[in-house]
CSV table of C-alpha atoms in Angstrom, one decimal:
chain,number,residue,atom,x,y,z
A,1,MET,CA,0.0,0.0,0.0
A,2,ALA,CA,1.4,3.5,-0.9
A,3,ASN,CA,2.2,5.7,2.2
A,4,THR,CA,0.3,8.9,2.2
A,5,THR,CA,1.7,12.0,3.5
A,6,PRO,CA,-0.2,15.0,4.7
A,7,SER,CA,0.6,17.1,1.6
A,8,ASP,CA,-1.0,14.3,-0.5
A,9,SER,CA,-4.5,14.9,1.0
A,10,LYS,CA,-6.6,17.8,2.1
A,11,SER,CA,-9.0,18.6,4.9
A,12,PRO,CA,-12.4,19.2,3.9
A,13,ALA,CA,-12.1,22.6,5.0
A,14,GLU,CA,-9.2,23.2,2.6
A,15,GLU,CA,-11.0,21.5,-0.1
A,16,GLN,CA,-14.0,24.0,0.5
A,17,LEU,CA,-11.4,26.8,0.4
A,18,ASP,CA,-9.9,25.9,-2.7
A,19,GLN,CA,-13.2,25.5,-4.5
A,20,ALA,CA,-14.3,29.0,-3.3
A,21,GLN,CA,-11.1,30.6,-4.5
A,22,LEU,CA,-11.3,28.8,-8.1
A,23,ILE,CA,-15.0,30.0,-8.1
A,24,GLU,CA,-13.7,33.7,-7.0
A,25,GLU,CA,-11.0,33.6,-9.7
A,26,THR,CA,-12.4,32.1,-12.8
A,27,GLY,CA,-16.1,31.5,-12.3
A,28,SER,CA,-15.7,27.7,-12.6
A,29,VAL,CA,-15.7,24.4,-10.4
A,30,ARG,CA,-14.9,21.0,-10.5
A,31,THR,CA,-17.4,18.3,-9.2
A,32,PRO,CA,-14.8,15.5,-8.0
A,33,ASN,CA,-17.3,13.5,-6.0
A,34,ALA,CA,-19.6,12.5,-9.0
A,35,LYS,CA,-19.9,9.8,-11.5
A,36,HIS,CA,-17.3,11.4,-14.0
A,37,LEU,CA,-15.3,14.3,-12.9
A,38,ILE,CA,-16.4,17.4,-14.9
A,39,HIS,CA,-15.5,21.0,-14.8
A,40,CYS,CA,-18.3,23.3,-14.7
A,41,LEU,CA,-17.4,26.7,-16.2
A,42,ASN,CA,-19.7,29.7,-15.7
A,43,ILE,CA,-20.2,32.7,-18.5
A,44,ILE,CA,-22.3,35.3,-16.9
A,45,GLY,CA,-23.1,39.0,-16.8
A,46,GLN,CA,-21.1,40.7,-19.8
A,47,VAL,CA,-18.2,39.3,-21.6
A,48,GLU,CA,-15.3,41.7,-20.8
A,49,GLY,CA,-12.7,42.1,-23.5
A,50,HIS,CA,-9.8,44.6,-24.0
A,51,ASN,CA,-11.5,47.4,-22.0
A,52,VAL,CA,-12.2,46.9,-18.3
A,53,LEU,CA,-15.5,47.4,-17.3
A,54,PRO,CA,-16.7,49.4,-14.2
A,55,GLU,CA,-16.6,47.3,-10.8
A,56,ASP,CA,-20.4,47.2,-10.5
A,57,THR,CA,-21.0,45.2,-13.7
A,58,LYS,CA,-21.0,41.6,-13.4
A,59,THR,CA,-18.5,40.3,-16.0
A,60,THR,CA,-16.8,37.0,-17.4
A,61,LYS,CA,-13.2,38.0,-18.0
A,62,TYR,CA,-11.7,36.4,-21.3
A,63,GLU,CA,-8.2,36.5,-19.7
A,64,HIS,CA,-9.2,34.2,-17.0
A,65,VAL,CA,-11.3,31.8,-19.2
A,66,LEU,CA,-8.8,31.3,-22.0
A,67,PRO,CA,-6.3,29.9,-19.8
A,68,ALA,CA,-8.7,27.8,-17.8
A,69,LEU,CA,-9.9,26.2,-21.1
A,70,VAL,CA,-6.2,25.1,-21.7
A,71,ALA,CA,-5.7,23.7,-18.5
A,72,ILE,CA,-8.9,21.7,-18.8
A,73,GLU,CA,-8.1,20.4,-22.1
A,74,GLN,CA,-4.6,19.1,-20.8
A,75,ASP,CA,-6.0,17.9,-17.5
A,76,ARG,CA,-6.5,14.0,-18.1
A,77,SER,CA,-8.4,14.0,-15.0
A,78,ILE,CA,-11.1,16.1,-16.3
A,79,GLU,CA,-13.6,14.1,-18.3
A,80,GLY,CA,-16.1,16.7,-19.3
A,81,LEU,CA,-16.9,20.5,-19.5
A,82,LEU,CA,-20.3,21.9,-18.7
A,83,ILE,CA,-20.7,25.5,-19.7
A,84,LEU,CA,-23.6,27.3,-18.0
A,85,LEU,CA,-24.7,30.5,-19.8
A,86,ASN,CA,-26.6,33.6,-18.6
A,87,THR,CA,-25.0,36.5,-20.5
A,88,MET,CA,-26.1,39.7,-22.0
A,89,GLY,CA,-23.2,39.3,-24.4
A,90,GLY,CA,-20.4,41.6,-24.6
A,91,ASP,CA,-17.0,41.9,-26.7
A,92,VAL,CA,-17.2,40.4,-30.0
A,93,GLU,CA,-13.5,39.3,-30.4
A,94,ALA,CA,-13.2,38.2,-26.9
A,95,GLY,CA,-16.4,36.1,-27.1
A,96,LEU,CA,-15.4,34.8,-30.3
A,97,ALA,CA,-11.8,33.8,-28.8
A,98,ILE,CA,-13.5,31.8,-26.2
A,99,ALA,CA,-16.0,30.1,-28.6
A,100,GLU,CA,-13.3,29.1,-30.9
A,101,VAL,CA,-11.2,27.5,-28.0
A,102,ILE,CA,-14.4,25.5,-26.8
A,103,ALA,CA,-14.9,24.5,-30.2
A,104,GLY,CA,-11.5,23.2,-30.7
A,105,MET,CA,-11.5,21.0,-27.5
A,106,GLN,CA,-11.3,17.5,-27.5
A,107,THR,CA,-12.7,17.4,-24.1
A,108,PRO,CA,-16.4,16.4,-24.3
A,109,THR,CA,-18.3,19.6,-23.9
A,110,VAL,CA,-22.1,20.5,-23.2
A,111,SER,CA,-23.6,24.1,-22.9
A,112,LEU,CA,-26.7,24.9,-21.3
A,113,VAL,CA,-28.2,28.4,-21.5
A,114,VAL,CA,-30.3,29.4,-18.4
A,115,GLY,CA,-31.9,32.9,-18.2
A,116,GLY,CA,-30.1,34.4,-21.4
A,117,GLY,CA,-27.7,33.7,-24.1
A,118,HIS,CA,-27.7,36.9,-25.8
A,119,SER,CA,-25.6,38.4,-28.7
A,120,ILE,CA,-22.2,37.4,-28.6
A,121,GLY,CA,-23.4,34.6,-26.1
A,122,ILE,CA,-25.1,32.7,-29.1
A,123,PRO,CA,-21.6,31.5,-30.4
A,124,LEU,CA,-20.5,30.7,-26.9
A,125,ALA,CA,-23.6,28.5,-26.4
A,126,VAL,CA,-23.4,26.9,-29.9
A,127,SER,CA,-19.5,26.0,-29.6
A,128,ALA,CA,-20.0,23.0,-27.2
A,129,ASP,CA,-20.4,19.8,-28.7
A,130,VAL,CA,-24.1,19.5,-27.7
A,131,SER,CA,-26.1,22.9,-26.9
A,132,LEU,CA,-29.1,23.1,-24.6
A,133,ILE,CA,-31.5,25.6,-23.5
A,134,VAL,CA,-34.0,25.7,-20.7
A,135,PRO,CA,-37.6,26.7,-21.7
A,136,SER,CA,-37.8,29.8,-19.8
A,137,ALA,CA,-34.5,31.2,-21.1
A,138,SER,CA,-34.2,33.7,-24.2
A,139,MET,CA,-31.6,34.7,-26.8
A,140,THR,CA,-31.4,37.9,-28.6
A,141,VAL,CA,-29.9,37.7,-32.1
A,142,HIS,CA,-29.0,41.2,-33.5
A,143,PRO,CA,-26.3,42.5,-35.7
A,144,VAL,CA,-23.2,44.0,-34.6
A,145,ARG,CA,-23.3,47.2,-32.4
A,146,THR,CA,-20.6,49.7,-31.3
A,147,SER,CA,-20.4,52.8,-29.0
A,148,GLY,CA,-18.5,55.9,-29.4
A,149,LEU,CA,-16.9,57.9,-32.4
A,150,VAL,CA,-18.0,56.1,-35.7
A,151,LEU,CA,-16.7,57.3,-39.0
A,152,GLY,CA,-19.3,57.9,-41.6
A,153,VAL,CA,-17.5,56.4,-44.5
A,154,PRO,CA,-17.8,53.6,-46.8
A,155,GLN,CA,-15.0,51.7,-45.2
A,156,THR,CA,-16.7,51.7,-41.6
A,157,THR,CA,-19.8,49.8,-43.5
A,158,ILE,CA,-17.5,47.3,-44.8
A,159,TYR,CA,-15.5,46.9,-41.6
A,160,PHE,CA,-19.0,46.2,-39.8
A,161,SER,CA,-20.0,43.8,-42.3
A,162,LYS,CA,-16.8,41.8,-41.9
A,163,ILE,CA,-17.2,41.4,-38.1
A,164,GLN,CA,-20.7,40.4,-39.0
A,165,GLU,CA,-19.5,37.8,-41.4
A,166,ARG,CA,-17.3,36.0,-38.8
A,167,ILE,CA,-20.1,35.9,-36.2
A,168,THR,CA,-22.6,34.4,-38.7
A,169,GLY,CA,-20.0,32.2,-40.2
A,170,PHE,CA,-19.2,30.7,-36.6
A,171,ILE,CA,-22.9,30.2,-35.7
A,172,THR,CA,-24.1,28.6,-38.8
A,173,SER,CA,-21.0,26.2,-38.9
A,174,HIS,CA,-21.9,25.0,-35.2
A,175,SER,CA,-25.7,24.9,-35.3
A,176,ARG,CA,-28.3,23.8,-37.7
A,177,ILE,CA,-29.7,27.2,-38.6
A,178,SER,CA,-29.4,28.6,-42.2
A,179,LYS,CA,-27.6,31.8,-42.7
A,180,ALA,CA,-30.4,33.2,-44.8
A,181,ARG,CA,-32.8,32.7,-41.3
A,182,LEU,CA,-30.1,33.9,-38.9
A,183,GLU,CA,-29.7,37.2,-41.0
A,184,ASN,CA,-33.4,37.7,-41.2
A,185,MET,CA,-33.6,37.3,-37.5
A,186,MET,CA,-30.8,39.9,-36.9
A,187,LEU,CA,-32.4,42.4,-39.4
A,188,ASN,CA,-35.9,42.2,-37.9
A,189,THR,CA,-37.3,45.8,-37.2
A,190,GLN,CA,-40.7,44.8,-36.0
A,191,GLU,CA,-39.8,43.7,-32.4
A,192,MET,CA,-37.7,46.0,-30.9
A,193,ALA,CA,-38.7,49.9,-30.3
A,194,THR,CA,-35.2,51.5,-30.8
A,195,ASP,CA,-33.2,48.6,-32.5
A,196,MET,CA,-33.2,45.6,-35.0
A,197,GLY,CA,-33.2,42.0,-34.2
A,198,THR,CA,-35.3,39.2,-32.7
A,199,VAL,CA,-35.8,37.8,-29.3
A,200,ILE,CA,-36.5,34.2,-29.4
A,201,SER,CA,-37.6,31.8,-26.3
A,202,GLY,CA,-36.0,28.3,-25.6
A,203,ALA,CA,-38.4,26.5,-27.7
A,204,GLU,CA,-38.1,29.0,-30.6
A,205,ALA,CA,-34.4,28.6,-30.5
A,206,VAL,CA,-34.5,24.9,-30.6
A,207,GLU,CA,-37.1,25.1,-33.4
A,208,CYS,CA,-35.0,27.3,-35.7
A,209,GLY,CA,-31.9,25.3,-35.0
A,210,LEU,CA,-29.7,27.6,-33.1
A,211,ILE,CA,-29.7,25.2,-30.0
A,212,ASP,CA,-29.8,21.5,-30.2
A,213,ARG,CA,-32.6,20.6,-27.8
A,214,LEU,CA,-34.5,21.8,-24.7
A,215,GLY,CA,-33.4,20.6,-21.5
A,216,SER,CA,-32.6,21.2,-17.8
A,217,LEU,CA,-29.5,20.8,-15.7
A,218,ARG,CA,-30.0,16.9,-15.5
A,219,ASP,CA,-30.4,16.6,-19.1
A,220,ALA,CA,-27.0,18.6,-19.6
A,221,ILE,CA,-25.1,16.4,-17.0
A,222,ASP,CA,-26.8,13.1,-18.7
A,223,THR,CA,-25.8,14.2,-22.1
A,224,LEU,CA,-22.2,15.1,-21.0
A,225,TYR,CA,-21.9,11.9,-19.2
A,226,HIS,CA,-23.1,9.9,-22.3
A,227,ARG,CA,-20.4,11.8,-24.3
A,228,ILE,CA,-17.7,10.7,-22.0
A,229,GLU,CA,-18.8,7.2,-21.9
A,230,THR,CA,-18.9,6.9,-25.8
A,231,GLN,CA,-16.1,8.9,-26.9
A,232,GLU,CA,-12.9,7.5,-27.7
A,233,LEU,CA,-10.5,7.7,-24.9
A,234,ARG,CA,-7.9,10.5,-25.0
A,235,PRO,CA,-4.1,9.6,-24.8
A,236,SER,CA,-2.5,9.8,-21.4
A,237,GLY,CA,1.0,10.7,-20.5
A,238,ASN,CA,3.7,11.6,-23.0
A,239,ALA,CA,2.5,9.2,-25.5
A,240,LYS,CA,3.2,10.5,-29.1
A,241,ALA,CA,1.8,9.1,-32.4
């Protein structure tokens, strides 16, 4: 039997402190006492990008999320990633960066939209292997917006068009919605008083093909467990092909 030193194990109080620190720093938590070891990542509030938002704004900081995703992908003890989304959107480049990293992971991933998955939250939701949404959640589909000084020149229109193409291309390549339908929803002028776009419920998000299916937390965990149990095992150690 292997000898166990005090440094090899932690007391329950120490484990709780580590979990609290992990949640505070990264908005994520591991579940070591479950059927499978999964990592839960929260994407909440506003996705913060290159500019620091006010302290009274609830944010998800991409400089915290990106290295956390790299660590999850490298950690062979973590079998799956559950992404919980309740976000109003935020910085386009930061959101797309997180979405691309999630989409490129070999670790099984499942996303669950609760509350809202608006704006750039849509690419984040569809970036997972399987996306779910609760019936009471909503998603706002709208074109790119900006604030501050905007030059009224043709180049500005071209620039925004290219940004929009990046978002539209990612969403359509990771979901079942067609480009034509997505763009029609973005350019809808009948729903919002001072803006254009479409607000859809959980059931409507599934019907149009944005999200894979309706479900609860239990459904999301069961789906993730199924993917873990049916996916080919990742190589361990330093083995090379």
